[in-house]
CSV table of C-alpha atoms and ligand atoms in Angstrom, one decimal:
chain,number,residue,atom,x,y,z
A,1,MET,CA,-32.0,12.4,13.4
A,2,SER,CA,-33.1,9.8,10.8
A,3,THR,CA,-30.0,7.7,11.3
A,4,LEU,CA,-31.5,6.2,14.4
A,5,ARG,CA,-34.6,4.9,12.7
A,6,GLU,CA,-34.8,1.1,13.0
A,7,LYS,CA,-31.2,1.0,14.2
A,8,HIS,CA,-30.4,-1.6,16.8
A,9,VAL,CA,-28.8,0.0,19.9
A,10,LEU,CA,-27.6,-2.4,22.6
A,11,VAL,CA,-27.2,-0.4,25.8
A,12,GLY,CA,-24.9,-1.9,28.5
A,13,VAL,CA,-25.4,-0.4,32.0
A,14,THR,CA,-22.7,-0.9,34.7
A,15,GLY,CA,-22.8,-0.1,38.4
A,16,GLY,CA,-22.4,3.6,38.9
A,17,ILE,CA,-24.6,6.3,40.3
A,18,ALA,CA,-25.1,7.8,36.8
A,19,ALA,CA,-27.0,4.6,35.9
A,20,TYR,CA,-30.3,6.4,36.5
A,21,LYS,CA,-29.6,8.8,33.6
A,22,ILE,CA,-29.6,5.8,31.2
A,23,ALA,CA,-33.3,5.6,31.6
A,24,TYR,CA,-33.5,9.0,29.9
A,25,LEU,CA,-31.1,7.8,27.3
A,26,VAL,CA,-33.1,4.7,26.5
A,27,ARG,CA,-36.3,6.8,26.2
A,28,GLN,CA,-34.7,9.2,23.9
A,29,LEU,CA,-33.2,6.5,21.6
A,30,ILE,CA,-36.7,5.0,21.3
A,31,LYS,CA,-38.2,8.3,20.6
A,32,GLU,CA,-35.9,8.7,17.7
A,33,GLY,CA,-36.9,5.4,16.2
A,34,ALA,CA,-34.2,3.1,17.5
A,35,GLN,CA,-34.8,-0.4,18.7
A,36,VAL,CA,-33.2,-0.8,22.1
A,37,ARG,CA,-32.1,-3.7,24.2
A,38,VAL,CA,-30.6,-3.3,27.6
A,39,MET,CA,-28.0,-5.5,29.4
A,40,MET,CA,-26.9,-4.8,32.9
A,41,THR,CA,-24.1,-6.0,35.2
A,42,GLU,CA,-25.2,-7.2,38.6
A,43,ALA,CA,-23.8,-4.1,40.2
A,44,ALA,CA,-26.0,-1.9,37.9
A,45,THR,CA,-29.1,-3.6,39.2
A,46,HIS,CA,-28.4,-2.1,42.7
A,47,PHE,CA,-28.8,1.4,41.2
A,48,VAL,CA,-31.7,0.9,38.9
A,49,THR,CA,-34.0,-2.1,38.6
A,50,PRO,CA,-34.1,-4.1,35.3
A,51,LEU,CA,-37.9,-3.5,35.4
A,52,THR,CA,-37.3,0.2,34.6
A,53,PHE,CA,-35.4,-0.6,31.5
A,54,ALA,CA,-37.7,-3.4,30.5
A,55,ALA,CA,-40.7,-1.0,30.7
A,56,LEU,CA,-38.9,1.7,28.7
A,57,SER,CA,-37.4,-0.6,26.0
A,58,LYS,CA,-40.5,-2.9,26.0
A,59,HIS,CA,-38.2,-5.9,26.0
A,60,PRO,CA,-36.7,-8.2,28.7
A,61,VAL,CA,-33.4,-6.9,30.1
A,62,TYR,CA,-30.4,-9.1,30.0
A,63,THR,CA,-28.8,-9.4,33.5
A,64,ASP,CA,-27.7,-12.9,33.7
A,65,LEU,CA,-25.8,-15.3,31.4
A,66,TRP,CA,-27.7,-18.2,32.8
A,67,ASN,CA,-31.3,-17.1,33.1
A,68,ILE,CA,-33.4,-18.8,30.5
A,69,GLU,CA,-36.5,-16.8,31.4
A,70,THR,CA,-35.3,-13.6,29.9
A,71,SER,CA,-34.1,-15.3,26.7
A,72,GLU,CA,-36.5,-14.5,23.9
A,73,GLU,CA,-35.5,-17.6,21.9
A,74,ARG,CA,-35.0,-19.8,25.0
A,75,ASP,CA,-31.6,-20.7,23.8
A,76,ILE,CA,-29.0,-19.4,26.3
A,77,THR,CA,-26.1,-21.1,24.6
A,78,ILE,CA,-26.0,-18.7,21.6
A,79,ARG,CA,-27.9,-15.8,23.1
A,80,HIS,CA,-24.8,-13.7,23.6
A,81,VAL,CA,-23.6,-14.2,20.1
A,82,LYS,CA,-27.1,-13.3,18.7
A,83,LEU,CA,-27.2,-10.2,20.8
A,84,ALA,CA,-23.7,-9.3,19.8
A,85,HIS,CA,-24.6,-9.5,16.1
A,86,TRP,CA,-28.1,-8.0,16.6
A,87,ALA,CA,-26.5,-4.7,17.6
A,88,ASP,CA,-25.6,-2.0,15.1
A,89,ILE,CA,-23.8,-0.3,18.0
A,90,VAL,CA,-23.1,-1.2,21.6
A,91,VAL,CA,-23.2,1.7,24.1
A,92,ILE,CA,-21.8,1.1,27.6
A,93,ALA,CA,-22.9,3.9,29.8
A,94,PRO,CA,-22.0,4.5,32.5
A,95,ALA,CA,-18.8,2.4,31.9
A,96,SER,CA,-17.3,1.7,35.3
A,97,ALA,CA,-13.5,1.4,36.0
A,98,ASN,CA,-14.2,-2.3,36.7
A,99,THR,CA,-15.9,-3.0,33.4
A,100,ILE,CA,-13.3,-1.0,31.5
A,101,ALA,CA,-10.5,-3.1,33.1
A,102,LYS,CA,-12.4,-6.3,32.3
A,103,LEU,CA,-12.8,-5.3,28.6
A,104,THR,CA,-9.2,-4.4,28.3
A,105,HIS,CA,-8.1,-7.8,29.5
A,106,GLY,CA,-10.8,-9.8,27.8
A,107,ILE,CA,-12.4,-11.0,31.0
A,108,ALA,CA,-15.9,-12.2,30.1
A,109,ASP,CA,-17.7,-13.1,33.4
A,110,ASN,CA,-21.1,-11.5,32.9
A,111,ILE,CA,-23.5,-11.0,30.0
A,112,LEU,CA,-22.3,-7.4,29.3
A,113,THR,CA,-18.6,-8.3,29.0
A,114,VAL,CA,-19.3,-11.5,27.1
A,115,VAL,CA,-21.5,-9.7,24.5
A,116,THR,CA,-19.1,-6.8,24.2
A,117,LEU,CA,-16.2,-9.1,23.5
A,118,ALA,CA,-18.2,-10.9,20.9
A,119,THR,CA,-19.6,-8.0,18.9
A,120,PRO,CA,-18.0,-7.1,15.6
A,121,ARG,CA,-19.8,-3.7,15.7
A,122,PRO,CA,-18.6,-0.4,17.1
A,123,VAL,CA,-18.6,0.0,20.8
A,124,LEU,CA,-19.0,3.3,22.6
A,125,LEU,CA,-17.9,3.6,26.2
A,126,ALA,CA,-19.0,6.5,28.3
A,127,PRO,CA,-16.7,6.3,31.4
A,128,ALA,CA,-18.3,7.8,34.5
A,129,MET,CA,-16.8,7.5,37.9
A,130,ASP,CA,-15.1,9.5,40.6
A,131,VAL,CA,-12.3,11.7,39.4
A,132,ASP,CA,-9.6,9.9,41.3
A,133,MET,CA,-10.6,6.6,39.8
A,134,TYR,CA,-10.8,8.2,36.3
A,135,ILE,CA,-7.4,9.8,36.4
A,136,ASN,CA,-5.8,6.7,38.0
A,137,GLU,CA,-3.0,5.4,35.7
A,138,ALA,CA,-4.6,2.0,35.6
A,139,THR,CA,-7.9,3.4,34.2
A,140,GLN,CA,-6.1,5.7,31.8
A,141,GLN,CA,-3.9,3.0,30.4
A,142,ASN,CA,-6.9,0.7,30.0
A,143,LEU,CA,-8.8,3.4,28.1
A,144,SER,CA,-5.9,4.1,25.8
A,145,ARG,CA,-5.5,0.5,25.0
A,146,LEU,CA,-9.2,0.1,24.3
A,147,LYS,CA,-9.1,3.2,22.1
A,148,GLU,CA,-6.2,1.7,20.1
A,149,ARG,CA,-8.4,-1.4,19.6
A,150,GLY,CA,-11.1,0.8,18.0
A,151,PHE,CA,-13.4,1.4,20.9
A,152,TYR,CA,-15.0,4.8,20.8
A,153,ILE,CA,-14.5,6.6,24.2
A,154,PHE,CA,-16.6,9.5,25.2
A,155,ASP,CA,-14.2,11.7,27.1
A,156,PRO,CA,-16.1,12.5,30.3
A,157,PRO,CA,-16.9,16.1,31.0
A,158,ALA,CA,-15.6,17.8,34.1
A,159,GLY,CA,-18.0,19.1,36.8
A,160,GLU,CA,-19.5,18.3,40.1
A,161,LEU,CA,-19.4,14.6,40.9
A,162,ALA,CA,-21.7,12.5,43.1
A,163,SER,CA,-18.9,12.2,45.7
A,164,GLY,CA,-18.9,16.0,46.1
A,165,LEU,CA,-15.6,16.3,44.4
A,166,HIS,CA,-15.0,18.3,41.3
A,167,GLY,CA,-13.3,17.0,38.2
A,168,LYS,CA,-13.5,14.7,35.2
A,169,GLY,CA,-15.8,11.7,35.5
A,170,ARG,CA,-19.3,12.9,34.8
A,171,LEU,CA,-21.6,11.0,32.5
A,172,PRO,CA,-22.2,13.2,29.4
A,173,GLU,CA,-25.7,14.7,29.0
A,174,VAL,CA,-28.1,12.4,27.2
A,175,GLU,CA,-28.3,14.7,24.2
A,176,ALA,CA,-24.5,14.5,23.8
A,177,LEU,CA,-24.6,10.7,24.0
A,178,VAL,CA,-27.4,10.5,21.4
A,179,GLU,CA,-25.5,12.8,19.1
A,180,LYS,CA,-22.3,10.6,19.4
A,181,ILE,CA,-24.3,7.4,18.8
A,182,HIS,CA,-25.8,9.1,15.7
A,183,ASP,CA,-22.4,10.2,14.5
A,184,ILE,CA,-20.8,6.7,14.9
A,185,LEU,CA,-23.8,5.0,13.2
A,186,GLU,CA,-23.5,7.5,10.3
A,187,ARG,CA,-19.8,6.8,10.1
A,188,THR,CA,-20.1,3.0,10.1
A,189,PRO,CA,-22.6,1.9,7.5
A,190,LEU,CA,-22.0,-1.8,6.6
A,191,ASP,CA,-20.9,-0.9,3.1
A,192,PHE,CA,-17.9,-3.2,3.0
A,193,ILE,CA,-19.7,-6.4,4.0
A,194,LYS,CA,-18.1,-9.5,2.4
A,195,LYS,CA,-15.2,-7.5,1.1
A,196,ASN,CA,-11.7,-8.6,1.8
A,197,ILE,CA,-9.3,-5.8,2.6
A,198,VAL,CA,-5.6,-6.2,3.0
A,199,ILE,CA,-3.9,-3.3,4.8
A,200,THR,CA,-0.2,-2.9,5.5
A,201,ALA,CA,0.9,-0.8,8.4
A,202,GLY,CA,4.0,0.3,10.3
A,203,PRO,CA,7.6,0.3,9.4
A,204,THR,CA,9.8,-2.6,8.2
A,205,TYR,CA,13.0,-3.6,10.0
A,206,GLU,CA,15.8,-4.5,7.8
A,207,PRO,CA,18.4,-6.5,9.8
A,208,ILE,CA,22.1,-5.6,9.9
A,209,ASP,CA,23.1,-8.4,12.3
A,210,PRO,CA,21.2,-10.4,14.9
A,211,VAL,CA,20.6,-7.4,17.1
A,212,ARG,CA,20.6,-4.3,14.9
A,213,PHE,CA,18.4,-3.2,12.1
A,214,ILE,CA,17.5,-0.2,9.9
A,215,GLY,CA,14.0,1.1,10.5
A,216,ASN,CA,12.0,4.2,10.4
A,217,ARG,CA,9.7,6.4,12.5
A,218,SER,CA,6.4,5.0,11.3
A,219,SER,CA,4.1,4.3,14.3
A,220,GLY,CA,1.6,2.3,12.3
A,221,LYS,CA,-1.3,4.4,13.5
A,222,MET,CA,-2.7,5.3,10.1
A,223,GLY,CA,-2.8,1.7,8.9
A,224,TYR,CA,-4.3,0.5,12.2
A,225,ALA,CA,-7.0,3.3,12.0
A,226,LEU,CA,-7.8,2.0,8.5
A,227,ALA,CA,-8.1,-1.5,9.8
A,228,THR,CA,-10.4,-0.4,12.6
A,229,ALA,CA,-12.6,1.7,10.2
A,230,ALA,CA,-12.9,-1.1,7.6
A,231,SER,CA,-13.7,-3.7,10.2
A,232,HIS,CA,-16.5,-1.5,11.7
A,233,ARG,CA,-17.9,-1.1,8.2
A,234,GLY,CA,-18.2,-4.9,7.8
A,235,ALA,CA,-15.0,-5.8,5.9
A,236,ARG,CA,-12.9,-8.9,6.6
A,237,VAL,CA,-9.6,-7.2,7.3
A,238,THR,CA,-6.1,-8.7,7.1
A,239,LEU,CA,-3.6,-6.4,8.7
A,240,VAL,CA,0.0,-7.0,7.6
A,241,SER,CA,1.9,-5.2,10.3
A,242,GLY,CA,5.5,-4.3,10.7
A,243,PRO,CA,6.8,-3.9,14.2
A,244,THR,CA,4.6,-1.5,16.2
A,245,GLN,CA,3.5,-1.0,19.8
A,246,LEU,CA,-0.2,-0.9,18.9
A,247,GLN,CA,-3.0,-3.1,20.0
A,248,THR,CA,-4.7,-5.2,17.3
A,249,PRO,CA,-8.1,-3.7,16.4
A,250,ARG,CA,-11.1,-5.9,17.3
A,251,GLY,CA,-12.1,-8.4,14.7
A,252,VAL,CA,-9.0,-7.9,12.6
A,253,ASN,CA,-6.7,-10.7,11.4
A,254,ARG,CA,-3.2,-9.4,12.1
A,255,ILE,CA,-0.1,-10.9,10.6
A,256,ASN,CA,3.2,-9.7,11.9
A,257,VAL,CA,6.1,-9.3,9.6
A,258,GLU,CA,9.5,-7.7,9.9
A,259,THR,CA,11.2,-7.1,6.6
A,260,ALA,CA,10.0,-5.7,3.3
A,261,GLN,CA,10.5,-9.1,1.7
A,262,GLU,CA,8.3,-10.7,4.4
A,263,MET,CA,5.7,-8.1,3.8
A,264,LEU,CA,5.8,-8.7,0.1
A,265,ASN,CA,5.4,-12.5,0.6
A,266,THR,CA,2.5,-12.0,2.9
A,267,VAL,CA,0.7,-9.5,0.7
A,268,LEU,CA,1.1,-11.7,-2.3
A,269,LYS,CA,-0.3,-14.7,-0.4
A,270,HIS,CA,-3.5,-12.7,0.4
A,271,LEU,CA,-3.8,-10.9,-2.9
A,272,ARG,CA,-5.9,-13.6,-4.7
A,273,THR,CA,-8.9,-13.1,-2.4
A,274,ALA,CA,-8.5,-9.4,-1.8
A,275,ASN,CA,-10.9,-6.8,-3.1
A,276,VAL,CA,-8.8,-3.9,-1.8
A,277,LEU,CA,-5.2,-3.5,-0.9
A,278,ILE,CA,-4.2,-0.4,1.1
A,279,MET,CA,-0.4,0.0,1.5
A,280,ALA,CA,-0.1,2.3,4.5
A,281,ALA,CA,3.2,0.8,5.6
A,282,ALA,CA,6.4,2.8,5.5
A,283,VAL,CA,8.3,0.1,3.7
A,284,ALA,CA,12.1,0.4,3.8
A,285,ASP,CA,13.5,1.2,0.4
A,286,PHE,CA,16.9,-0.3,1.1
A,287,THR,CA,18.1,-3.3,3.0
A,288,PRO,CA,21.7,-4.4,3.9
A,289,SER,CA,23.0,-6.7,1.1
A,290,THR,CA,24.2,-9.2,3.6
A,291,VAL,CA,23.1,-9.9,7.2
A,292,ALA,CA,26.0,-10.6,9.6
A,293,LYS,CA,25.5,-14.0,11.3
A,294,GLU,CA,27.1,-12.7,14.5
A,295,LYS,CA,26.8,-9.4,16.2
A,296,ILE,CA,29.3,-7.0,14.5
A,297,LYS,CA,31.9,-6.2,17.2
A,298,LYS,CA,33.3,-2.8,17.8
A,299,THR,CA,36.7,-4.2,18.1
A,300,ALA,CA,36.5,-5.8,14.7
A,301,LEU,CA,36.2,-2.4,13.1
A,302,THR,CA,39.0,0.0,12.6
A,303,GLN,CA,37.3,3.3,12.3
A,304,SER,CA,34.1,3.1,10.4
A,305,LEU,CA,31.6,0.5,9.4
A,306,GLN,CA,30.6,0.3,5.7
A,307,LEU,CA,27.1,-1.1,5.0
A,308,THR,CA,26.2,-1.9,1.4
A,309,LEU,CA,22.5,-1.4,0.9
A,310,VAL,CA,20.4,-2.9,-1.9
A,311,PRO,CA,16.9,-1.9,-2.9
A,312,THR,CA,14.0,-3.8,-1.4
A,313,PRO,CA,11.3,-5.2,-3.7
A,314,ASP,CA,8.7,-2.6,-4.3
A,315,ILE,CA,5.5,-4.3,-3.1
A,316,LEU,CA,3.0,-2.2,-5.1
A,317,THR,CA,5.0,-2.7,-8.3
A,318,GLU,CA,5.0,-6.4,-7.7
A,319,VAL,CA,1.3,-6.3,-7.1
A,320,ALA,CA,0.7,-4.2,-10.2
A,321,LYS,CA,2.2,-7.0,-12.3
A,322,LYS,CA,-0.3,-9.6,-10.9
A,323,LYS,CA,-3.3,-7.4,-10.3
A,324,LYS,CA,-6.6,-8.2,-11.8
A,325,LYS,CA,-9.5,-6.8,-10.0
A,326,VAL,CA,-8.0,-5.7,-6.7
A,327,ILE,CA,-8.2,-1.9,-6.0
A,328,THR,CA,-4.9,-0.6,-4.9
A,329,VAL,CA,-4.3,2.4,-2.7
A,330,GLY,CA,-0.8,3.7,-2.0
A,331,PHE,CA,0.6,6.3,0.3
A,332,ALA,CA,3.1,9.0,-0.5
A,333,LEU,CA,5.2,11.2,1.7
A,334,GLU,CA,7.0,13.9,-0.2
A,335,THR,CA,8.9,16.9,0.9
A,336,THR,CA,9.1,18.7,-2.4
A,337,ASN,CA,6.8,19.0,-5.4
A,338,GLU,CA,4.3,16.9,-3.5
A,339,LEU,CA,1.4,16.7,-6.0
A,340,THR,CA,3.7,16.1,-9.0
A,341,HIS,CA,5.6,13.3,-7.3
A,342,ALA,CA,2.4,11.7,-5.9
A,343,ARG,CA,0.8,11.7,-9.4
A,344,GLU,CA,4.0,10.1,-10.9
A,345,LYS,CA,3.9,7.4,-8.2
A,346,LEU,CA,0.3,6.7,-8.9
A,347,GLN,CA,1.1,6.0,-12.5
A,348,LYS,CA,4.3,4.2,-12.0
A,349,LYS,CA,2.8,1.8,-9.5
A,350,ASN,CA,-0.4,1.5,-11.4
A,351,LEU,CA,-2.5,2.5,-8.4
A,352,ASP,CA,-6.2,3.4,-8.3
A,353,MET,CA,-5.6,5.9,-5.6
A,354,ILE,CA,-2.8,7.6,-3.7
A,355,VAL,CA,-2.9,9.3,-0.3
A,356,LEU,CA,-0.4,12.1,-0.1
A,357,ASN,CA,0.7,12.9,3.5
A,358,SER,CA,1.5,16.5,3.7
A,359,TYR,CA,4.8,16.7,5.6
A,360,ASN,CA,5.5,19.9,7.4
A,361,ASP,CA,5.8,21.3,10.9
A,362,SER,CA,2.1,21.4,11.6
A,363,ASN,CA,1.6,17.8,10.4
A,364,PRO,CA,4.1,15.6,12.1
A,365,VAL,CA,2.5,12.4,10.6
A,366,PHE,CA,4.7,10.0,12.6
A,367,GLY,CA,3.3,8.9,15.9
A,368,SER,CA,0.6,11.6,15.8
A,369,ASP,CA,-3.2,10.9,16.1
A,370,ILE,CA,-4.0,13.5,13.4
A,371,ASN,CA,-3.1,13.8,9.8
A,372,THR,CA,-3.5,16.1,6.8
A,373,VAL,CA,-3.8,14.3,3.5
A,374,THR,CA,-4.8,14.8,-0.1
A,375,ILE,CA,-6.4,11.9,-2.0
A,376,ILE,CA,-5.8,11.6,-5.7
A,377,ASN,CA,-7.4,8.9,-7.9
A,378,ARG,CA,-6.4,7.4,-11.2
A,379,TRP,CA,-8.9,9.7,-13.0
A,380,GLY,CA,-7.1,12.7,-11.7
A,381,GLU,CA,-9.7,13.7,-9.1
A,382,ILE,CA,-8.2,15.4,-6.1
A,383,GLU,CA,-9.5,16.0,-2.7
A,384,GLU,CA,-7.6,17.9,-0.1
A,385,LEU,CA,-8.8,17.1,3.4
A,386,PRO,CA,-8.5,19.3,6.4
A,387,THR,CA,-6.4,18.1,9.4
A,388,LEU,CA,-8.4,15.3,11.0
A,389,PRO,CA,-8.0,12.5,13.5
A,390,LYS,CA,-6.5,9.5,11.7
A,391,ILE,CA,-9.7,7.4,12.3
A,392,GLU,CA,-11.6,10.1,10.4
A,393,VAL,CA,-9.0,10.2,7.6
A,394,ALA,CA,-9.4,6.4,7.4
A,395,HIS,CA,-13.1,6.7,7.0
A,396,LYS,CA,-12.7,9.3,4.3
A,397,ILE,CA,-10.2,7.1,2.4
A,398,LEU,CA,-12.8,4.2,2.6
A,399,ASP,CA,-15.5,6.5,1.3
A,400,LYS,CA,-13.3,7.2,-1.7
A,401,VAL,CA,-12.6,3.5,-2.2
A,402,LYS,CA,-16.3,2.7,-2.0
A,403,SER,CA,-17.2,5.3,-4.6
A,404,PHE,CA,-14.3,4.2,-6.8
A,405,MET,CA,-15.6,0.6,-6.6
A,406,GLU,CA,-19.1,1.7,-7.6
A,407,ASN,CA,-18.0,3.9,-10.5
A,408,ARG,CA,-15.2,2.1,-12.2
B,501,C5P,O1,7.9,5.0,-3.7
B,501,C5P,P1,7.5,5.2,-2.3
B,501,C5P,O2,8.2,4.3,-1.3
B,501,C5P,O3,7.5,6.6,-1.8
B,501,C5P,O4,6.0,4.7,-2.3
B,501,C5P,C1,5.2,4.7,-1.2
B,501,C5P,C2,4.1,3.7,-1.3
B,501,C5P,O5,4.6,2.5,-1.9
B,501,C5P,C3,3.5,3.3,0.0
B,501,C5P,O6,2.1,3.0,-0.2
B,501,C5P,C4,4.3,2.1,0.4
B,501,C5P,O7,3.6,1.3,1.3
B,501,C5P,C5,4.6,1.5,-0.9
B,501,C5P,N1,5.9,0.8,-1.0
B,501,C5P,C6,5.9,-0.5,-1.5
B,501,C5P,N2,7.1,-1.2,-1.5
B,501,C5P,C7,8.2,-0.6,-1.1
B,501,C5P,C8,8.2,0.7,-0.7
B,501,C5P,C9,7.0,1.4,-0.6
B,501,C5P,O8,4.9,-1.1,-1.8
B,501,C5P,N3,9.4,-1.3,-1.2
């Protein structure tokens, strides 16, 4: 468990009966060599006293935005920012329905929510509450929005609850929490610090008339997972996004575009300062040659509507013409001769790496949270990955980019 040595773990405790278990968590983290600070909501202090956590962590506990006494540097104005950046990871356990809702909506009315909103580092939430509160649609929707924004959520185990009810909502065992913290820290080294990464995601919409367009089924999830992963690893991320339903990952600069042409313009604008460009977007290959000014009326048509489509600019090819140092990663989705076509694409578009989505019944790709890919680099090295959650695939791609940067 060496990953925890000297790591800064900021533990946030909210008001729930499971708060007492966090004393064991803090003790275990310290035993494993971590430096721990604790912040608590007012409600949490009704369950466990700050003194307990102060004694265990050997540091003052943060309970109040305004209390100068507990401020080590006596500077309350920037204390929350310092704490937010001090952390290698923020762990909110137990995470109450109330705090989950506040984080979802950006409400920052206590030290815990302020710091959590301000941190650029990974945040792990361990929801623990009564089963009815947990399965409530409001809580579930909030959790899925936070997940999309890159929060790590520990799915609560089912079992006997303090209320006497049975169901989901227990705080995980301390060992399981420590293991998860360990995994997240191992996954998110700050190895992209000061690197600018431009990532494209989602589909493009090519307009036919003011209300209709040609689009595709891309959900944007792979590109958004890449943005989340890169941001957790310290990169400055610009996410050039086609239309999606997804939440913007924390700390990411998102620029919305609609058409392939707009995506090209935006990518070129950010290319000069970019160290890495990852084109995860499913850019349309064709666009209507003209866009009707008014909505095309059914009555104006006799029997069928003819659309003339022209090719869109190929963004990667345009980038290849201008590229100096930027590392470029493309994606490929093929249905036949997958490897051969992916290799051809890598060469044709002068890419450093290509990620081949395997498209078959067991790998739906679009809209799914998992993906099966093969990564090929310009030296011909191939790595076939097993089916993994998209966030894991994203980290693997970044691992490859990192080693490519070091070895080229
Ligand atoms: O040639 P194909 O469209 O299959 O290549 C896919 C890769 O090229 C993806 O990385 C995609 O984002 C990128 N692309 C592009 N410009 C286009 C179409 C695709 O850069 N017009």
